[in-house]
PDB file of C-alpha atoms in Angstrom:
ATOM      1  CA  MET A  18       0.000   0.000   0.000  1.00 51.00           C
ATOM      2  CA  PRO A  19       1.474   3.370  -0.920  1.00 65.00           C
ATOM      3  CA  ARG A  20       2.061   5.495   2.099  1.00 86.00           C
ATOM      4  CA  TYR A  21       2.409   8.851   0.402  1.00 93.00           C
ATOM      5  CA  GLU A  22       1.327  10.491  -2.795  1.00 93.00           C
ATOM      6  CA  LEU A  23       3.133  13.445  -4.366  1.00 94.00           C
ATOM      7  CA  ALA A  24       0.988  15.606  -6.614  1.00 95.00           C
ATOM      8  CA  LEU A  25       3.571  17.486  -8.647  1.00 95.00           C
ATOM      9  CA  ILE A  26       2.903  20.389 -10.970  1.00 96.00           C
ATOM     10  CA  LEU A  27       5.816  21.142 -13.272  1.00 96.00           C
ATOM     11  CA  LYS A  28       6.420  24.245 -15.353  1.00 94.00           C
ATOM     12  CA  GLN A  29       5.486  24.209 -19.041  1.00 93.00           C
ATOM     13  CA  MET A  30       8.691  22.930 -20.656  1.00 94.00           C
ATOM     14  CA  GLN A  31       9.882  20.854 -23.564  1.00 94.00           C
ATOM     15  CA  ARG A  32       9.783  17.083 -23.254  1.00 94.00           C
ATOM     16  CA  PRO A  33      13.499  16.446 -22.486  1.00 96.00           C
ATOM     17  CA  GLU A  34      13.480  19.139 -19.786  1.00 95.00           C
ATOM     18  CA  THR A  35      10.319  17.720 -18.204  1.00 95.00           C
ATOM     19  CA  ALA A  36      11.919  14.276 -18.236  1.00 95.00           C
ATOM     20  CA  ALA A  37      15.048  15.674 -16.588  1.00 95.00           C
ATOM     21  CA  ALA A  38      12.984  17.391 -13.868  1.00 95.00           C
ATOM     22  CA  LEU A  39      11.068  14.186 -13.171  1.00 95.00           C
ATOM     23  CA  ARG A  40      14.268  12.188 -13.027  1.00 95.00           C
ATOM     24  CA  ARG A  41      15.732  14.675 -10.559  1.00 94.00           C
ATOM     25  CA  THR A  42      12.627  14.456  -8.363  1.00 94.00           C
ATOM     26  CA  VAL A  43      12.556  10.662  -8.295  1.00 95.00           C
ATOM     27  CA  GLU A  44      16.289  10.514  -7.593  1.00 94.00           C
ATOM     28  CA  THR A  45      15.802  12.913  -4.688  1.00 93.00           C
ATOM     29  CA  LEU A  46      13.157  10.626  -3.269  1.00 93.00           C
ATOM     30  CA  MET A  47      15.281   7.530  -3.703  1.00 93.00           C
ATOM     31  CA  GLU A  48      18.389   9.166  -2.205  1.00 93.00           C
ATOM     32  CA  ARG A  49      16.456   9.740   0.984  1.00 92.00           C
ATOM     33  CA  GLY A  50      15.402   6.121   1.160  1.00 92.00           C
ATOM     34  CA  ALA A  51      11.948   6.226  -0.420  1.00 92.00           C
ATOM     35  CA  LEU A  52      10.583   3.391  -2.517  1.00 93.00           C
ATOM     36  CA  VAL A  53       8.856   4.794  -5.581  1.00 93.00           C
ATOM     37  CA  ARG A  54       5.907   2.638  -6.490  1.00 91.00           C
ATOM     38  CA  ASP A  55       4.129   4.407  -9.318  1.00 91.00           C
ATOM     39  CA  LEU A  56       4.503   7.475 -11.527  1.00 93.00           C
ATOM     40  CA  GLU A  57       1.438   8.743 -13.381  1.00 94.00           C
ATOM     41  CA  ASN A  58       1.213  11.524 -15.932  1.00 95.00           C
ATOM     42  CA  LEU A  59      -2.074  13.396 -15.660  1.00 94.00           C
ATOM     43  CA  GLY A  60      -1.313  15.490 -18.720  1.00 93.00           C
ATOM     44  CA  GLU A  61      -0.399  19.038 -19.571  1.00 94.00           C
ATOM     45  CA  ARG A  62      -3.258  21.457 -19.072  1.00 94.00           C
ATOM     46  CA  GLN A  63      -4.097  24.990 -18.174  1.00 95.00           C
ATOM     47  CA  LEU A  64      -3.805  25.670 -14.478  1.00 95.00           C
ATOM     48  CA  PRO A  65      -7.084  26.526 -12.689  1.00 95.00           C
ATOM     49  CA  TYR A  66      -5.579  29.837 -11.573  1.00 95.00           C
ATOM     50  CA  ARG A  67      -2.326  31.626 -12.301  1.00 95.00           C
ATOM     51  CA  MET A  68       0.408  30.614  -9.876  1.00 94.00           C
ATOM     52  CA  THR A  69       3.472  32.641  -9.068  1.00 95.00           C
ATOM     53  CA  LYS A  70       6.587  30.708  -8.178  1.00 94.00           C
ATOM     54  CA  HIS A  71      10.287  31.627  -8.379  1.00 93.00           C
ATOM     55  CA  ASN A  72       9.408  35.088  -9.720  1.00 94.00           C
ATOM     56  CA  GLN A  73       7.502  33.627 -12.632  1.00 94.00           C
ATOM     57  CA  ARG A  74       3.812  33.614 -13.398  1.00 95.00           C
ATOM     58  CA  HIS A  75       2.593  30.219 -14.632  1.00 95.00           C
ATOM     59  CA  SER A  76      -0.642  29.611 -16.509  1.00 95.00           C
ATOM     60  CA  ARG A  77       0.007  26.153 -17.961  1.00 95.00           C
ATOM     61  CA  GLY A  78       1.613  23.119 -16.370  1.00 95.00           C
ATOM     62  CA  THR A  79       2.098  19.373 -16.424  1.00 96.00           C
ATOM     63  CA  TYR A  80       0.550  17.285 -13.650  1.00 96.00           C
ATOM     64  CA  PHE A  81       2.274  14.201 -12.252  1.00 96.00           C
ATOM     65  CA  LEU A  82       1.395  11.812  -9.462  1.00 95.00           C
ATOM     66  CA  VAL A  83       4.129   9.868  -7.627  1.00 94.00           C
ATOM     67  CA  ASP A  84       3.160   7.070  -5.212  1.00 93.00           C
ATOM     68  CA  PHE A  85       5.918   6.145  -2.829  1.00 94.00           C
ATOM     69  CA  TYR A  86       6.648   4.444   0.451  1.00 93.00           C
ATOM     70  CA  ALA A  87       8.719   6.570   2.771  1.00 93.00           C
ATOM     71  CA  ALA A  88       9.690   7.258   6.345  1.00 91.00           C
ATOM     72  CA  PRO A  89       7.863  10.293   7.779  1.00 90.00           C
ATOM     73  CA  SER A  90      11.112  11.910   8.926  1.00 90.00           C
ATOM     74  CA  MET A  91      12.443  12.498   5.415  1.00 91.00           C
ATOM     75  CA  LEU A  92       9.325  14.264   4.091  1.00 91.00           C
ATOM     76  CA  SER A  93      10.304  17.708   5.293  1.00 93.00           C
ATOM     77  CA  SER A  94      13.687  17.539   3.553  1.00 94.00           C
ATOM     78  CA  VAL A  95      11.993  16.342   0.337  1.00 94.00           C
ATOM     79  CA  MET A  96       9.510  19.223   0.446  1.00 94.00           C
ATOM     80  CA  ASP A  97      12.348  21.681   1.087  1.00 95.00           C
ATOM     81  CA  HIS A  98      14.173  20.388  -1.959  1.00 95.00           C
ATOM     82  CA  LEU A  99      11.074  20.529  -4.146  1.00 95.00           C
ATOM     83  CA  HIS A 100      10.252  24.088  -3.134  1.00 95.00           C
ATOM     84  CA  ARG A 101      13.772  25.142  -4.098  1.00 95.00           C
ATOM     85  CA  ASP A 102      13.582  23.460  -7.524  1.00 94.00           C
ATOM     86  CA  VAL A 103      12.959  26.121 -10.196  1.00 94.00           C
ATOM     87  CA  ASP A 104      11.020  23.820 -12.514  1.00 94.00           C
ATOM     88  CA  VAL A 105       8.468  22.747  -9.906  1.00 95.00           C
ATOM     89  CA  VAL A 106       5.416  24.991  -9.621  1.00 95.00           C
ATOM     90  CA  ARG A 107       3.568  23.287  -6.778  1.00 95.00           C
ATOM     91  CA  PRO A 108       4.509  20.124  -4.883  1.00 95.00           C
ATOM     92  CA  THR A 109       2.011  18.555  -2.463  1.00 95.00           C
ATOM     93  CA  VAL A 110       2.552  15.396  -0.453  1.00 95.00           C
ATOM     94  CA  LEU A 111      -0.503  13.582   0.870  1.00 93.00           C
ATOM     95  CA  LYS A 112      -0.845  10.522   2.988  1.00 92.00           C
ATOM     96  CA  LYS A 113      -2.604   7.745   1.127  1.00 86.00           C
ATOM     97  CA  ASP A 114      -5.172   6.100   3.408  1.00 79.00           C
ATOM     98  CA  ALA A 115      -6.642   2.677   3.008  1.00 72.00           C
ATOM     99  CA  GLN A 116     -10.305   2.795   2.049  1.00 70.00           C
ATOM    100  CA  VAL A 117     -12.559   2.975   5.053  1.00 67.00           C
ATOM    101  CA  PRO A 118     -15.298   0.363   4.749  1.00 62.00           C
ATOM    102  CA  ASN A 119     -18.735   1.953   4.869  1.00 58.00           C
ATOM    103  CA  SER A 120     -20.850  -0.066   7.208  1.00 56.00           C
ATOM    104  CA  ASN A 121     -23.508   2.551   7.893  1.00 60.00           C
ATOM    105  CA  CYS A 122     -23.571   4.074   4.446  1.00 63.00           C
ATOM    106  CA  CYS A 123     -26.001   2.585   2.059  1.00 54.00           C
ATOM    107  CA  GLY A 124     -23.923   0.310  -0.155  1.00 44.00           C
ATOM    108  CA  PRO A 125     -20.492  -1.113  -0.999  1.00 41.00           C
ATOM    109  CA  GLN A 126     -17.944   1.325  -2.441  1.00 42.00           C
ATOM    110  CA  LYS A 127     -17.126   1.050  -6.087  1.00 44.00           C
ATOM    111  CA  PRO A 128     -14.149   3.063  -7.396  1.00 47.00           C
ATOM    112  CA  LEU A 129     -14.830   5.386 -10.312  1.00 51.00           C
ATOM    113  CA  LEU A 130     -12.472   4.763 -13.229  1.00 52.00           C
ATOM    114  CA  GLY A 131     -11.101   8.032 -14.562  1.00 53.00           C
ATOM    115  CA  LYS A 132     -13.355  11.050 -14.566  1.00 52.00           C
ATOM    116  CA  THR A 133     -16.969  10.059 -14.678  1.00 57.00           C
ATOM    117  CA  VAL A 134     -20.083  12.049 -14.130  1.00 66.00           C
ATOM    118  CA  LEU A 135     -23.157  11.123 -12.120  1.00 67.00           C
ATOM    119  CA  HIS A 136     -26.562  11.196 -13.664  1.00 66.00           C
ATOM    120  CA  GLN A 137     -29.602  11.934 -11.611  1.00 57.00           C
ATOM    121  CA  ASN A 138     -31.913   8.946 -11.085  1.00 52.00           C
ATOM    122  CA  ARG A 139     -35.360  10.355 -10.741  1.00 47.00           C
TER     123      ARG A 139
ATOM    124  CA  MET B  29     -68.258 -17.896  21.929  1.00 56.00           C
ATOM    125  CA  LEU B  30     -64.602 -17.584  21.083  1.00 54.00           C
ATOM    126  CA  CYS B  31     -65.119 -13.811  20.901  1.00 56.00           C
ATOM    127  CA  LEU B  32     -66.640 -13.752  24.373  1.00 60.00           C
ATOM    128  CA  ARG B  33     -63.618 -15.535  25.817  1.00 60.00           C
ATOM    129  CA  GLU B  34     -61.279 -13.072  24.091  1.00 58.00           C
ATOM    130  CA  LEU B  35     -63.284 -10.110  25.323  1.00 56.00           C
ATOM    131  CA  GLN B  36     -63.165 -11.479  28.851  1.00 58.00           C
ATOM    132  CA  ARG B  37     -59.356 -11.688  28.623  1.00 59.00           C
ATOM    133  CA  TRP B  38     -59.108  -8.116  27.366  1.00 56.00           C
ATOM    134  CA  LYS B  39     -61.648  -6.775  29.839  1.00 54.00           C
ATOM    135  CA  PRO B  40     -59.190  -5.899  32.644  1.00 52.00           C
ATOM    136  CA  VAL B  41     -57.005  -3.994  30.138  1.00 50.00           C
ATOM    137  CA  LEU B  42     -59.946  -1.965  28.860  1.00 49.00           C
ATOM    138  CA  CYS B  43     -61.171  -1.189  32.350  1.00 49.00           C
ATOM    139  CA  ARG B  44     -57.771   0.045  33.454  1.00 54.00           C
ATOM    140  CA  TYR B  45     -57.379   2.563  30.671  1.00 51.00           C
ATOM    141  CA  GLY B  46     -60.995   3.537  30.314  1.00 52.00           C
ATOM    142  CA  ASN B  47     -62.392   4.817  27.081  1.00 53.00           C
ATOM    143  CA  THR B  48     -59.280   6.369  25.676  1.00 55.00           C
ATOM    144  CA  GLY B  49     -58.609   6.985  22.043  1.00 54.00           C
ATOM    145  CA  VAL B  50     -55.623   4.683  21.936  1.00 56.00           C
ATOM    146  CA  ARG B  51     -56.197   1.078  22.822  1.00 57.00           C
ATOM    147  CA  SER B  52     -53.342  -1.348  22.862  1.00 57.00           C
ATOM    148  CA  PHE B  53     -54.438  -4.843  22.089  1.00 63.00           C
ATOM    149  CA  ALA B  54     -51.780  -7.105  23.548  1.00 61.00           C
ATOM    150  CA  VAL B  55     -52.587 -10.471  22.057  1.00 60.00           C
ATOM    151  CA  ALA B  56     -51.007 -13.594  23.494  1.00 64.00           C
ATOM    152  CA  ALA B  57     -48.778 -15.399  21.004  1.00 59.00           C
ATOM    153  CA  ASP B  58     -47.732 -19.037  21.036  1.00 63.00           C
ATOM    154  CA  GLU B  59     -44.259 -20.421  20.304  1.00 61.00           C
ATOM    155  CA  ALA B  60     -44.546 -20.502  16.529  1.00 58.00           C
ATOM    156  CA  GLY B  61     -45.343 -16.817  16.503  1.00 60.00           C
ATOM    157  CA  ARG B  62     -48.932 -17.402  15.592  1.00 62.00           C
ATOM    158  CA  THR B  63     -51.753 -16.022  17.613  1.00 64.00           C
ATOM    159  CA  GLU B  64     -55.396 -16.763  17.810  1.00 65.00           C
ATOM    160  CA  GLY B  65     -56.820 -15.013  14.835  1.00 76.00           C
ATOM    161  CA  GLY B  66     -54.025 -16.003  12.415  1.00 81.00           C
ATOM    162  CA  LEU B  67     -51.584 -13.095  12.903  1.00 82.00           C
ATOM    163  CA  VAL B  68     -47.924 -13.947  12.327  1.00 84.00           C
ATOM    164  CA  ASN B  69     -45.059 -12.036  13.933  1.00 88.00           C
ATOM    165  CA  MET B  70     -42.940 -10.824  11.062  1.00 87.00           C
ATOM    166  CA  GLU B  71     -41.302  -7.622   9.941  1.00 88.00           C
ATOM    167  CA  ASN B  72     -43.255  -5.254   7.744  1.00 88.00           C
ATOM    168  CA  PRO B  73     -43.438  -6.899   4.287  1.00 88.00           C
ATOM    169  CA  TYR B  74     -44.126  -3.550   2.653  1.00 91.00           C
ATOM    170  CA  ARG B  75     -40.983  -1.988   4.039  1.00 90.00           C
ATOM    171  CA  GLU B  76     -39.027  -0.269   1.275  1.00 89.00           C
ATOM    172  CA  PRO B  77     -35.240  -0.675   1.149  1.00 85.00           C
ATOM    173  CA  GLN B  78     -33.361   2.239   2.656  1.00 84.00           C
ATOM    174  CA  LYS B  79     -32.605   4.863   0.030  1.00 83.00           C
ATOM    175  CA  GLY B  80     -29.095   6.204   0.015  1.00 82.00           C
ATOM    176  CA  CYS B  81     -27.687   9.446  -1.284  1.00 84.00           C
ATOM    177  CA  VAL B  82     -26.313   9.783  -4.819  1.00 86.00           C
ATOM    178  CA  LEU B  83     -22.725   9.049  -3.807  1.00 88.00           C
ATOM    179  CA  CYS B  84     -23.418   6.094  -1.582  1.00 84.00           C
ATOM    180  CA  ASP B  85     -21.348   3.566  -3.532  1.00 82.00           C
ATOM    181  CA  VAL B  86     -18.894   5.992  -5.117  1.00 86.00           C
ATOM    182  CA  THR B  87     -15.396   6.865  -3.896  1.00 88.00           C
ATOM    183  CA  VAL B  88     -14.734  10.576  -3.746  1.00 91.00           C
ATOM    184  CA  ASP B  89     -11.223  11.596  -4.831  1.00 91.00           C
ATOM    185  CA  PHE B  90      -9.554  14.999  -5.162  1.00 93.00           C
ATOM    186  CA  LYS B  91      -8.302  13.986  -8.633  1.00 93.00           C
ATOM    187  CA  ASN B  92     -11.828  13.517  -9.974  1.00 93.00           C
ATOM    188  CA  ILE B  93     -12.543  17.198 -10.484  1.00 94.00           C
ATOM    189  CA  GLN B  94     -15.398  16.564 -12.891  1.00 94.00           C
ATOM    190  CA  LEU B  95     -17.360  14.816 -10.156  1.00 95.00           C
ATOM    191  CA  LEU B  96     -16.473  17.479  -7.607  1.00 95.00           C
ATOM    192  CA  SER B  97     -17.481  20.253 -10.013  1.00 95.00           C
ATOM    193  CA  GLN B  98     -21.021  18.913  -9.995  1.00 94.00           C
ATOM    194  CA  PHE B  99     -21.363  20.139  -6.404  1.00 95.00           C
ATOM    195  CA  ILE B 100     -20.177  23.707  -6.877  1.00 95.00           C
ATOM    196  CA  SER B 101     -21.928  26.764  -8.283  1.00 94.00           C
ATOM    197  CA  PRO B 102     -21.063  27.463 -11.924  1.00 92.00           C
ATOM    198  CA  HIS B 103     -21.132  31.224 -11.365  1.00 92.00           C
ATOM    199  CA  THR B 104     -19.213  31.654  -8.146  1.00 93.00           C
ATOM    200  CA  GLY B 105     -17.547  28.283  -7.534  1.00 93.00           C
ATOM    201  CA  ARG B 106     -19.034  28.037  -4.029  1.00 94.00           C
ATOM    202  CA  ILE B 107     -19.695  24.613  -2.558  1.00 95.00           C
ATOM    203  CA  TYR B 108     -23.410  23.810  -2.238  1.00 95.00           C
ATOM    204  CA  GLY B 109     -24.831  23.006   1.172  1.00 93.00           C
ATOM    205  CA  ARG B 110     -26.376  19.744   2.279  1.00 91.00           C
ATOM    206  CA  HIS B 111     -29.918  20.985   1.709  1.00 90.00           C
ATOM    207  CA  ILE B 112     -29.104  21.520  -1.967  1.00 92.00           C
ATOM    208  CA  THR B 113     -26.903  18.526  -2.778  1.00 91.00           C
ATOM    209  CA  GLY B 114     -29.035  16.002  -0.876  1.00 89.00           C
ATOM    210  CA  LEU B 115     -25.992  14.010   0.234  1.00 90.00           C
ATOM    211  CA  CYS B 116     -25.739  12.167   3.518  1.00 89.00           C
ATOM    212  CA  GLY B 117     -23.525  13.649   6.239  1.00 88.00           C
ATOM    213  CA  ARG B 118     -20.476  11.531   5.578  1.00 90.00           C
ATOM    214  CA  LYS B 119     -20.412  12.056   1.813  1.00 92.00           C
ATOM    215  CA  GLN B 120     -21.052  15.785   2.083  1.00 94.00           C
ATOM    216  CA  LYS B 121     -18.027  16.093   4.344  1.00 94.00           C
ATOM    217  CA  GLU B 122     -15.897  13.982   2.008  1.00 93.00           C
ATOM    218  CA  VAL B 123     -16.897  16.041  -1.035  1.00 95.00           C
ATOM    219  CA  SER B 124     -16.327  19.296   0.772  1.00 96.00           C
ATOM    220  CA  LYS B 125     -12.894  18.209   1.995  1.00 96.00           C
ATOM    221  CA  ALA B 126     -11.925  16.888  -1.439  1.00 96.00           C
ATOM    222  CA  ILE B 127     -12.942  20.167  -3.102  1.00 97.00           C
ATOM    223  CA  LYS B 128     -10.866  22.210  -0.657  1.00 96.00           C
ATOM    224  CA  LYS B 129      -7.918  19.840  -1.130  1.00 95.00           C
ATOM    225  CA  ALA B 130      -8.135  20.010  -4.923  1.00 96.00           C
ATOM    226  CA  GLN B 131      -8.368  23.801  -4.807  1.00 96.00           C
ATOM    227  CA  SER B 132      -5.302  24.182  -2.622  1.00 95.00           C
ATOM    228  CA  MET B 133      -3.246  21.696  -4.621  1.00 95.00           C
ATOM    229  CA  GLY B 134      -3.948  23.463  -7.908  1.00 94.00           C
ATOM    230  CA  PHE B 135      -6.315  20.940  -9.472  1.00 95.00           C
ATOM    231  CA  MET B 136      -9.562  22.869  -9.302  1.00 95.00           C
ATOM    232  CA  SER B 137     -10.477  26.514  -9.573  1.00 95.00           C
ATOM    233  CA  VAL B 138     -11.814  28.392  -6.576  1.00 95.00           C
ATOM    234  CA  THR B 139     -13.840  31.178  -8.129  1.00 95.00           C
ATOM    235  CA  HIS B 140     -15.569  29.435 -11.015  1.00 94.00           C
ATOM    236  CA  LYS B 141     -16.455  26.078 -12.541  1.00 94.00           C
ATOM    237  CA  HIS B 142     -14.347  24.789 -15.412  1.00 94.00           C
ATOM    238  CA  PRO B 143     -16.161  25.609 -18.698  1.00 93.00           C
ATOM    239  CA  GLN B 144     -15.539  22.048 -19.882  1.00 93.00           C
ATOM    240  CA  PHE B 145     -17.851  20.772 -17.118  1.00 94.00           C
ATOM    241  CA  MET B 146     -20.670  23.255 -17.628  1.00 92.00           C
ATOM    242  CA  LYS B 147     -22.739  20.810 -19.654  1.00 92.00           C
ATOM    243  CA  ASP B 148     -22.675  18.093 -16.975  1.00 91.00           C
ATOM    244  CA  PRO B 149     -26.020  16.827 -15.657  1.00 90.00           C
ATOM    245  CA  ASN B 150     -27.389  18.696 -12.675  1.00 89.00           C
ATOM    246  CA  ILE B 151     -27.484  16.540  -9.540  1.00 87.00           C
ATOM    247  CA  CYS B 152     -28.111  19.246  -6.998  1.00 87.00           C
ATOM    248  CA  GLY B 153     -31.661  20.468  -6.624  1.00 81.00           C
ATOM    249  CA  ILE B 154     -30.962  23.994  -7.753  1.00 82.00           C
ATOM    250  CA  LYS B 155     -32.232  25.723 -10.842  1.00 82.00           C
ATOM    251  CA  HIS B 156     -30.199  28.512 -12.324  1.00 81.00           C
ATOM    252  CA  LEU B 157     -31.841  31.348 -14.190  1.00 77.00           C
ATOM    253  CA  ASP B 158     -29.871  31.137 -17.424  1.00 68.00           C
TER     254      ASP B 158
END
């Protein structure tokens, strides 16, 4: 089970530079003893609002999701490193919880694949 | 004759409470759950299954911004309250927390709804004057 999830937003760059930034990030994690489990690319899209980072105003970015197992003590040093990286617009680390079984809620939980939309049953 | 015997059994109960509007008929039941008169002790056969809210068997995730955008106002981006969305307590909290998380992480806009999701079906019971 992944313990942490890093939602990374990288600056709008060319493909080799994006690859280099990703490589740097994953190497940082592995240097500090993390075990990277999964790396997902959520695509390059327009940011929901303009973000200012490193004296630059960003309106487009590439979204990545890194699942990794790590010790809690090394998270602060990883975040420090990511904030100092010029190519990273916004790094966020979240704890990944196991799904809580719903006993009182009305039915079993089914995960939604990708982005789906609910239709009203009336 | 059977009726007379039954009435005699119920007589002390009726006398105690007098002529009130509510009369509780406590009928003696035997081991099989059957009583004199043919009544069977069972749960209500007309009971409808408990209805859940719209998200009852759906996992709410901060990455699924299309789903989360269905619960915000298209004009201001404000999160709808429980009386509008119709969600149960747990799911409303989960949706609300996921929206705030997505907004702070840079996945979802705060002040408006993404134009791509404007045509999504309306779950919340709110009609906009368009």
